[in-house]
Amino acid sequence: MKYICLGYLDVTQWTTFSAGQQNAMVDACLAYDDWLKKNGHWVGGEGLQGPDTAATLRYRNGKVSVTDGPFVETKEMLGGLLIIEARDRNHAIQLMSNHPGVKMGPWEIRPAEDLTEMIRDSERRRGAR
């Protein structure tokens, strides 16, 4: 089963690290990602640019409004996501508990939703129109 793992970065803590400490953390995280790949648990992942580059879309009163940034009151920002393959929730937790990134902020782990049937049904409905 696929699990989406959202990694949050404690920006306040990160900025207290020296360049050497930051590089060591990045290297440790990427080394663990390599281990996930080697052992068949890696599905994908991406880092994210900072929240100052984000746009938030909201649908209100029949229109889409766009605001800059995520506007979340927190010292942590969403830093990236991993998609891993795990037997079950406990296995996903075990895999991510060993990731060095947990030292930099919380990780949210959720099972991926298989949308295959929903997509297929929608394609049938749209094709019938």
Tab-separated table of C-alpha atoms in Angstrom:
chain	number	residue	atom	x	y	z
A	1	MET	CA	0.000	0.000	0.000
A	2	LYS	CA	1.217	3.504	-0.770
A	3	TYR	CA	1.553	6.078	1.995
A	4	ILE	CA	1.914	9.828	1.511
A	5	CYS	CA	4.312	11.292	4.068
A	6	LEU	CA	4.197	15.073	4.508
A	7	GLY	CA	7.304	16.460	6.171
A	8	TYR	CA	7.164	19.747	8.065
A	9	LEU	CA	10.255	21.821	8.777
A	10	ASP	CA	10.658	23.796	11.988
A	11	VAL	CA	12.043	26.925	10.350
A	12	THR	CA	13.078	28.505	13.655
A	13	GLN	CA	15.204	25.482	14.532
A	14	TRP	CA	16.608	25.159	10.980
A	15	THR	CA	17.864	28.758	10.944
A	16	THR	CA	19.864	28.152	14.141
A	17	PHE	CA	21.933	25.467	12.393
A	18	SER	CA	25.266	26.286	10.826
A	19	ALA	CA	25.703	25.635	7.103
A	20	GLY	CA	27.653	22.499	8.041
A	21	GLN	CA	24.834	21.227	10.271
A	22	GLN	CA	22.261	21.944	7.564
A	23	ASN	CA	24.350	20.079	4.986
A	24	ALA	CA	24.791	17.132	7.360
A	25	MET	CA	21.005	16.915	7.884
A	26	VAL	CA	20.316	17.089	4.141
A	27	ASP	CA	22.925	14.406	3.501
A	28	ALA	CA	21.477	12.143	6.221
A	29	CYS	CA	17.935	12.539	4.828
A	30	LEU	CA	19.025	11.786	1.265
A	31	ALA	CA	21.056	8.790	2.434
A	32	TYR	CA	17.950	7.394	4.128
A	33	ASP	CA	15.944	8.070	0.969
A	34	ASP	CA	18.558	6.020	-0.899
A	35	TRP	CA	18.015	3.201	1.614
A	36	LEU	CA	14.240	3.387	1.004
A	37	LYS	CA	14.893	3.157	-2.757
A	38	LYS	CA	17.306	0.235	-2.412
A	39	ASN	CA	14.820	-1.694	-0.279
A	40	GLY	CA	11.788	-1.145	-2.511
A	41	HIS	CA	9.924	1.324	-0.274
A	42	TRP	CA	10.447	4.477	-2.364
A	43	VAL	CA	7.661	5.484	-4.721
A	44	GLY	CA	8.461	9.180	-5.094
A	45	GLY	CA	9.100	12.413	-3.324
A	46	GLU	CA	9.712	16.102	-3.771
A	47	GLY	CA	10.946	19.012	-1.733
A	48	LEU	CA	8.887	22.175	-1.734
A	49	GLN	CA	9.909	25.786	-2.089
A	50	GLY	CA	9.056	28.074	0.821
A	51	PRO	CA	5.562	29.246	1.704
A	52	ASP	CA	6.335	32.674	0.253
A	53	THR	CA	6.086	31.043	-3.203
A	54	ALA	CA	2.697	29.418	-2.508
A	55	ALA	CA	-0.750	30.375	-3.717
A	56	THR	CA	-3.939	29.260	-2.006
A	57	LEU	CA	-7.129	28.779	-4.023
A	58	ARG	CA	-10.551	28.977	-2.403
A	59	TYR	CA	-13.946	28.661	-4.018
A	60	ARG	CA	-16.377	31.239	-2.626
A	61	ASN	CA	-19.572	32.749	-3.946
A	62	GLY	CA	-19.252	31.033	-7.308
A	63	LYS	CA	-15.712	32.278	-7.938
A	64	VAL	CA	-12.178	31.140	-7.268
A	65	SER	CA	-10.144	33.540	-5.168
A	66	VAL	CA	-6.354	33.407	-5.035
A	67	THR	CA	-4.267	34.525	-2.084
A	68	ASP	CA	-0.498	34.478	-1.795
A	69	GLY	CA	0.974	32.023	0.668
A	70	PRO	CA	-0.610	29.338	2.803
A	71	PHE	CA	-1.451	31.740	5.677
A	72	VAL	CA	-1.028	29.163	8.392
A	73	GLU	CA	-0.120	30.399	11.854
A	74	THR	CA	2.725	28.044	12.682
A	75	LYS	CA	6.481	28.002	12.995
A	76	GLU	CA	6.551	24.903	10.804
A	77	MET	CA	6.151	24.857	7.050
A	78	LEU	CA	5.414	21.976	4.746
A	79	GLY	CA	8.875	21.137	3.467
A	80	GLY	CA	8.239	18.184	1.208
A	81	LEU	CA	6.543	14.892	0.665
A	82	LEU	CA	7.528	11.293	0.209
A	83	ILE	CA	5.471	8.496	-1.244
A	84	ILE	CA	6.499	5.155	0.178
A	85	GLU	CA	5.377	1.563	-0.201
A	86	ALA	CA	4.621	-0.185	3.089
A	87	ARG	CA	2.717	-3.300	4.191
A	88	ASP	CA	0.408	-1.336	6.494
A	89	ARG	CA	0.193	1.807	8.644
A	90	ASN	CA	2.506	0.420	11.333
A	91	HIS	CA	5.137	-0.454	8.733
A	92	ALA	CA	4.886	3.079	7.253
A	93	ILE	CA	5.325	4.553	10.738
A	94	GLN	CA	8.308	2.279	11.368
A	95	LEU	CA	9.951	3.285	8.068
A	96	MET	CA	9.448	7.005	8.608
A	97	SER	CA	10.433	6.872	12.288
A	98	ASN	CA	13.968	6.131	11.118
A	99	HIS	CA	14.056	9.048	8.677
A	100	PRO	CA	16.421	11.789	9.907
A	101	GLY	CA	13.875	14.392	8.784
A	102	VAL	CA	11.717	13.656	11.844
A	103	LYS	CA	14.317	15.552	13.857
A	104	MET	CA	13.419	18.726	11.955
A	105	GLY	CA	9.652	18.722	12.424
A	106	PRO	CA	6.589	16.503	12.361
A	107	TRP	CA	5.639	14.106	9.579
A	108	GLU	CA	2.049	13.294	8.701
A	109	ILE	CA	1.539	9.823	7.239
A	110	ARG	CA	-1.625	8.939	5.341
A	111	PRO	CA	-2.546	6.021	3.111
A	112	ALA	CA	-2.904	6.983	-0.532
A	113	GLU	CA	-6.423	6.645	-1.873
A	114	ASP	CA	-6.761	4.380	-4.881
A	115	LEU	CA	-8.795	6.501	-7.302
A	116	THR	CA	-8.705	4.005	-10.165
A	117	GLU	CA	-12.379	3.050	-9.955
A	118	MET	CA	-13.523	6.640	-9.428
A	119	ILE	CA	-11.531	7.773	-12.470
A	120	ARG	CA	-12.859	4.904	-14.574
A	121	ASP	CA	-16.472	5.685	-13.565
A	122	SER	CA	-15.967	9.357	-14.367
A	123	GLU	CA	-14.455	8.543	-17.759
A	124	ARG	CA	-17.490	6.367	-18.551
A	125	ARG	CA	-19.904	9.105	-17.514
A	126	ARG	CA	-18.042	11.768	-19.493
A	127	GLY	CA	-17.762	9.500	-22.515
A	128	ALA	CA	-21.511	8.887	-22.491
A	129	ARG	CA	-22.295	12.611	-22.800
